[in-house]
XYZ file of C-alpha atoms in Angstrom:
386
model
C 92.235 70.637 66.183
C 94.476 70.383 63.478
C 97.597 68.720 64.201
C 99.777 70.472 61.358
C 99.371 73.896 63.237
C 101.508 72.578 66.058
C 104.996 72.907 66.941
C 106.585 70.078 69.129
C 110.128 70.572 70.673
C 111.894 67.131 71.472
C 114.368 67.153 74.200
C 116.515 64.251 74.472
C 120.582 63.659 74.571
C 120.215 60.440 72.578
C 120.562 61.247 68.965
C 118.516 57.991 67.962
C 115.637 58.964 70.289
C 115.686 62.531 68.593
C 115.558 61.073 65.082
C 112.897 58.730 66.048
C 110.508 61.098 67.260
C 111.186 63.614 64.899
C 110.667 61.526 62.050
C 107.277 59.778 63.434
C 106.155 63.049 64.410
C 106.590 64.916 61.205
C 105.000 62.017 59.332
C 101.957 62.889 61.484
C 101.815 66.415 60.327
C 103.540 68.037 63.518
C 106.291 70.852 62.949
C 109.329 69.396 64.832
C 112.439 70.831 66.535
C 114.788 69.403 68.917
C 117.604 70.219 71.524
C 120.153 67.924 73.000
C 120.666 69.772 76.298
C 118.322 71.578 78.946
C 119.810 74.840 78.481
C 119.810 74.570 74.750
C 116.226 74.086 75.050
C 115.407 76.938 77.601
C 117.135 79.300 75.335
C 114.977 77.942 72.271
C 111.593 78.058 74.054
C 112.655 81.812 75.044
C 113.395 82.543 71.411
C 110.301 81.062 69.969
C 107.765 79.282 72.019
C 106.593 75.780 70.841
C 103.034 74.360 71.416
C 104.359 71.416 73.571
C 107.484 69.800 74.736
C 108.583 66.358 75.043
C 111.298 66.265 77.663
C 113.587 63.835 78.638
C 114.076 63.212 82.115
C 117.727 61.995 82.493
C 120.096 64.340 80.687
C 123.735 65.685 81.633
C 124.173 69.132 83.172
C 120.584 69.871 83.509
C 118.037 67.153 83.944
C 114.376 67.254 82.661
C 113.143 67.867 86.088
C 115.107 71.052 86.464
C 114.220 72.131 82.901
C 110.594 71.630 84.077
C 111.182 73.624 87.198
C 112.600 76.693 85.091
C 109.529 76.516 82.885
C 107.145 76.841 85.526
C 108.975 79.457 87.536
C 108.739 81.864 84.152
C 105.219 83.403 83.903
C 105.592 83.215 80.103
C 106.054 79.509 80.166
C 103.859 78.645 83.064
C 101.278 76.845 81.168
C 103.497 75.430 78.178
C 102.660 71.918 78.078
C 105.514 69.408 79.031
C 105.272 65.743 78.733
C 108.046 63.901 80.363
C 109.651 60.933 78.732
C 111.342 58.514 81.161
C 112.980 55.222 81.246
C 112.173 55.006 84.845
C 109.439 53.086 86.112
C 108.995 53.670 89.855
C 105.834 55.508 91.034
C 108.529 57.998 93.087
C 110.095 58.994 89.692
C 106.359 59.475 88.041
C 105.597 61.562 91.098
C 108.711 63.662 90.869
C 108.077 64.272 87.328
C 104.484 65.745 88.168
C 105.938 67.713 91.287
C 108.517 69.361 89.106
C 105.675 70.495 86.791
C 105.191 68.149 84.191
C 101.665 67.818 82.795
C 102.076 64.154 81.888
C 104.655 61.494 81.336
C 105.596 58.737 79.044
C 107.610 55.558 80.056
C 110.463 54.466 77.407
C 110.181 52.782 75.061
C 107.327 54.713 73.546
C 104.355 53.512 72.468
C 103.631 55.527 69.145
C 99.679 55.272 69.843
C 100.131 56.468 73.477
C 102.195 59.298 72.130
C 99.813 60.645 69.816
C 96.938 60.349 72.288
C 98.782 62.219 75.135
C 100.078 64.968 72.550
C 96.724 65.395 71.450
C 95.020 65.570 75.012
C 97.465 67.977 76.147
C 97.356 70.254 73.012
C 93.471 70.290 73.492
C 93.839 71.455 76.825
C 96.408 74.231 75.640
C 93.907 75.321 73.066
C 91.431 75.927 75.639
C 94.027 77.760 77.794
C 94.600 79.924 74.545
C 91.067 80.646 74.030
C 90.496 81.875 77.548
C 93.527 83.980 77.450
C 92.249 85.657 74.204
C 88.865 86.011 75.697
C 90.259 87.580 78.712
C 92.439 89.910 76.643
C 89.262 90.961 74.798
C 87.031 91.378 77.920
C 89.840 93.617 79.402
C 89.723 95.770 76.337
C 86.066 96.025 76.337
C 85.981 96.692 80.045
C 88.449 99.346 79.548
C 86.376 101.072 76.703
C 83.242 100.919 79.323
C 85.288 102.488 81.788
C 86.143 105.314 79.505
C 82.700 105.806 78.350
C 81.436 105.595 81.783
C 83.811 108.397 82.689
C 82.487 110.494 80.095
C 78.979 109.860 80.902
C 79.900 111.004 84.448
C 81.613 114.106 83.255
C 78.915 115.035 80.895
C 76.426 114.185 83.968
C 78.445 116.483 86.363
C 78.547 119.276 83.645
C 74.803 119.347 83.207
C 73.955 118.857 86.931
C 76.319 121.918 87.612
C 74.897 123.793 84.803
C 71.366 123.187 86.251
C 72.312 125.526 89.097
C 72.419 128.805 87.158
C 68.861 128.728 85.819
C 67.797 127.374 89.144
C 69.530 130.257 90.926
C 67.774 132.693 88.624
C 64.277 131.251 89.517
C 64.775 131.279 93.127
C 66.192 134.803 92.787
C 62.776 135.924 90.805
C 60.946 134.149 93.442
C 62.248 135.866 96.212
C 61.560 139.197 94.483
C 57.968 138.083 93.929
C 57.718 137.009 97.596
C 58.757 140.255 99.167
C 55.713 142.364 98.781
C 53.634 139.624 99.873
C 50.952 142.002 101.678
C 49.368 142.487 98.046
C 49.280 139.226 97.234
C 45.968 136.905 97.162
C 46.218 133.807 99.317
C 46.253 131.859 95.908
C 49.345 133.783 94.682
C 50.980 133.420 98.101
C 50.623 129.687 97.668
C 51.725 129.624 94.268
C 54.970 131.736 95.351
C 55.575 129.492 98.373
C 55.429 126.142 96.093
C 57.779 127.566 93.678
C 60.292 128.121 96.699
C 59.540 124.486 98.144
C 60.071 123.206 94.709
C 63.015 125.129 94.007
C 64.793 124.473 97.163
C 64.145 120.529 96.497
C 65.921 120.748 93.091
C 68.863 122.648 94.494
C 69.274 119.891 97.221
C 69.007 117.489 94.651
C 71.541 118.875 92.481
C 73.954 119.587 95.290
C 73.757 116.032 96.605
C 74.406 114.639 92.879
C 77.586 116.863 92.829
C 78.793 115.790 96.253
C 78.338 112.288 95.744
C 80.353 112.206 92.499
C 83.031 114.253 94.464
C 82.803 111.854 97.358
C 83.101 108.895 94.850
C 86.419 110.110 93.360
C 87.594 111.117 96.994
C 87.789 114.776 96.352
C 85.675 115.829 99.015
C 88.042 117.434 101.986
C 86.327 117.053 105.284
C 86.529 120.305 107.262
C 86.455 119.002 110.648
C 85.300 121.283 113.758
C 83.911 120.724 117.210
C 80.395 121.333 117.494
C 77.166 119.949 119.591
C 74.603 117.952 117.904
C 71.797 120.205 119.638
C 72.739 122.829 117.180
C 72.011 120.603 114.106
C 68.978 119.174 115.639
C 67.504 122.674 116.240
C 68.538 124.172 112.913
C 66.720 121.248 110.950
C 63.870 121.260 113.183
C 63.263 125.134 112.493
C 64.027 124.521 108.657
C 61.053 121.575 108.799
C 58.754 123.189 111.058
C 56.395 124.447 108.402
C 56.087 120.885 106.899
C 55.592 119.117 110.411
C 52.959 121.705 111.312
C 51.060 121.204 108.180
C 50.462 117.643 109.016
C 50.556 118.007 112.859
C 53.561 115.853 113.323
C 55.513 116.064 116.760
C 59.123 115.486 117.202
C 60.852 114.258 120.084
C 64.466 115.208 120.969
C 66.555 112.978 123.033
C 70.235 113.629 123.656
C 72.374 111.630 126.376
C 73.612 113.658 129.022
C 77.080 112.688 128.571
C 76.977 113.358 124.894
C 80.479 115.136 124.252
C 80.926 117.532 121.076
C 81.014 116.056 117.779
C 84.363 116.270 115.806
C 83.463 116.121 111.930
C 82.360 118.179 109.180
C 79.523 120.444 110.315
C 78.107 121.036 107.135
C 78.077 117.383 105.917
C 76.631 115.901 109.200
C 73.743 118.589 108.948
C 73.061 117.478 105.577
C 72.821 113.948 106.616
C 70.431 114.802 109.530
C 68.342 117.068 107.129
C 68.094 114.076 104.735
C 67.187 111.667 107.324
C 64.718 114.126 109.066
C 63.080 115.016 105.791
C 62.347 111.354 104.774
C 60.890 110.744 108.355
C 58.599 113.526 108.088
C 57.504 113.009 104.506
C 57.026 109.098 105.453
C 54.914 109.739 108.477
C 51.307 109.916 108.777
C 49.272 112.740 109.949
C 49.303 113.312 113.637
C 52.391 111.048 113.891
C 55.568 111.192 115.654
C 59.118 111.151 114.827
C 62.333 110.894 117.253
C 65.682 112.647 117.060
C 68.214 110.654 119.211
C 71.989 111.000 120.071
C 73.743 108.723 122.265
C 77.566 108.354 123.247
C 79.433 104.946 122.847
C 83.124 105.446 124.587
C 84.073 102.067 123.271
C 84.057 103.166 119.606
C 84.291 106.080 120.675
C 81.685 107.640 118.865
C 78.280 109.503 118.629
C 75.203 107.470 117.309
C 72.573 109.377 115.868
C 69.050 108.167 114.941
C 65.677 109.376 113.231
C 63.017 107.575 113.766
C 59.590 107.621 112.140
C 56.185 105.887 112.369
C 55.840 105.381 108.731
C 55.264 102.349 106.052
C 58.495 100.597 107.149
C 61.424 99.120 104.754
C 61.250 95.517 103.945
C 64.115 93.470 105.221
C 65.384 92.623 101.752
C 65.695 96.356 100.852
C 67.231 97.611 103.892
C 70.757 97.822 102.324
C 69.631 98.351 98.888
C 67.864 101.766 99.619
C 71.484 103.403 100.347
C 72.696 102.248 96.622
C 73.340 104.980 94.145
C 70.934 103.398 91.420
C 68.606 101.379 93.680
C 65.437 103.732 93.338
C 64.909 102.891 89.888
C 64.624 99.040 90.913
C 62.435 99.892 93.775
C 60.129 101.896 91.901
C 59.644 99.010 89.518
C 58.667 96.750 92.300
C 55.834 99.381 93.362
C 57.820 100.447 96.480
C 57.734 104.266 97.618
C 60.784 105.700 97.440
C 62.359 109.121 97.977
C 63.581 111.780 95.287
C 66.974 112.202 94.458
C 70.121 110.503 95.929
C 69.590 111.577 99.532
C 70.168 108.344 101.372
C 73.418 107.554 98.950
C 74.733 110.914 99.893
C 74.023 110.019 103.690
C 76.217 106.645 103.274
C 79.195 108.419 101.575
C 79.345 111.264 103.785
C 79.040 109.165 107.038
C 81.588 106.648 105.578
C 83.933 109.474 104.571
C 84.165 110.121 108.475
C 85.087 106.673 109.144
C 81.679 106.044 110.451
C 78.556 103.675 109.332
C 74.708 104.120 108.527
C 72.050 101.630 108.562
C 68.276 101.126 109.313
C 66.040 99.278 111.698
C 62.809 98.782 110.250
C 59.550 96.933 110.888
C 56.852 97.289 108.023
C 53.684 99.118 109.087
C 55.416 100.349 112.236
C 58.135 102.498 110.833
C 61.911 102.975 110.721
C 64.623 104.216 112.616
C 67.881 105.348 110.398
C 71.003 105.339 112.232
C 74.571 106.311 111.969
C 77.659 106.822 114.023
C 80.654 109.095 113.356
C 83.798 109.910 115.707
C 83.390 112.210 118.537
C 85.899 114.937 120.405
C 87.070 113.942 123.957
C 84.195 113.357 126.228
C 82.403 116.346 127.761
C 79.509 116.429 130.021
C 76.349 117.005 127.705
C 75.062 117.645 124.404
C 74.409 121.156 124.593
C 76.620 124.180 124.270
């Protein structure tokens, strides 16, 4: 720290005191300015900020305590170092000086060695504050630039993902044409065509999830709420996944509470939430396993709780929150844990939360997982079937 770089404002109505302090400090290399009144000092500080203020406590019109309080009330001068100079020697006066916002105080008559020591101490603190403020500005600028780059990256990602739908739609259309005359195909060709269909549908689902996640993160998704029965979604999803379940001889148990009322939500989004959870349950189940689809009503919320349970490998406790995060799967794969493709669980979390609900998982390693979520429902009906 170089003393010559610092400007000191001496505020005292006694000309002799000002002359003594100014002469001494200039000899020590400080740049010194002076004011004989509190209001004059405030105007000078507003015009050009000093590095530190030596402020006499007892002055006419506005004493040092009031000047100090004004400085602390102003955000621009809140951290300006102030050393109160006072001829008063009681503990109460020292406390009053500190309470008014002074950083330190010096008793009169002033000891030159003590003055220099306290000046340097407060200027060291100011230097640290200035460095922190400078670093804060730099970090804010870097963060702003990072946010801009992240926005460009997200926009580019959305554009690329959206454009992927066009060639995929072409592939799916050609596959549909190939599949139409299935009678003349060999079993091998039928298997290949079905595999193309399944892979195309999986890719379309992943693309749709990515686009919807981006829209939900930006609060651009408008919920199209309607009344429907959860049994409709259960039946539709079971029909979609029945070939996959039959292939592995997986049985499904559906349990809907008798008093389950109609849902009041975006039917398409809730359908896709159930589809994601059911698909994961089937995929993580062993051959000849079982899965459960359950729906119950809690009048205290009021809301519908829906769950999908499997008998798969389960999720370790430390990862039960992480699996719903957008970029968690890359970390989980590094740890050797089995993960799902795409962003299905992230989509589920955002879709459920968009309804004011919540999603979570109960799991026991080696015994299976039960994914649960709740969303608001309409006025209570008698059962969950139309």
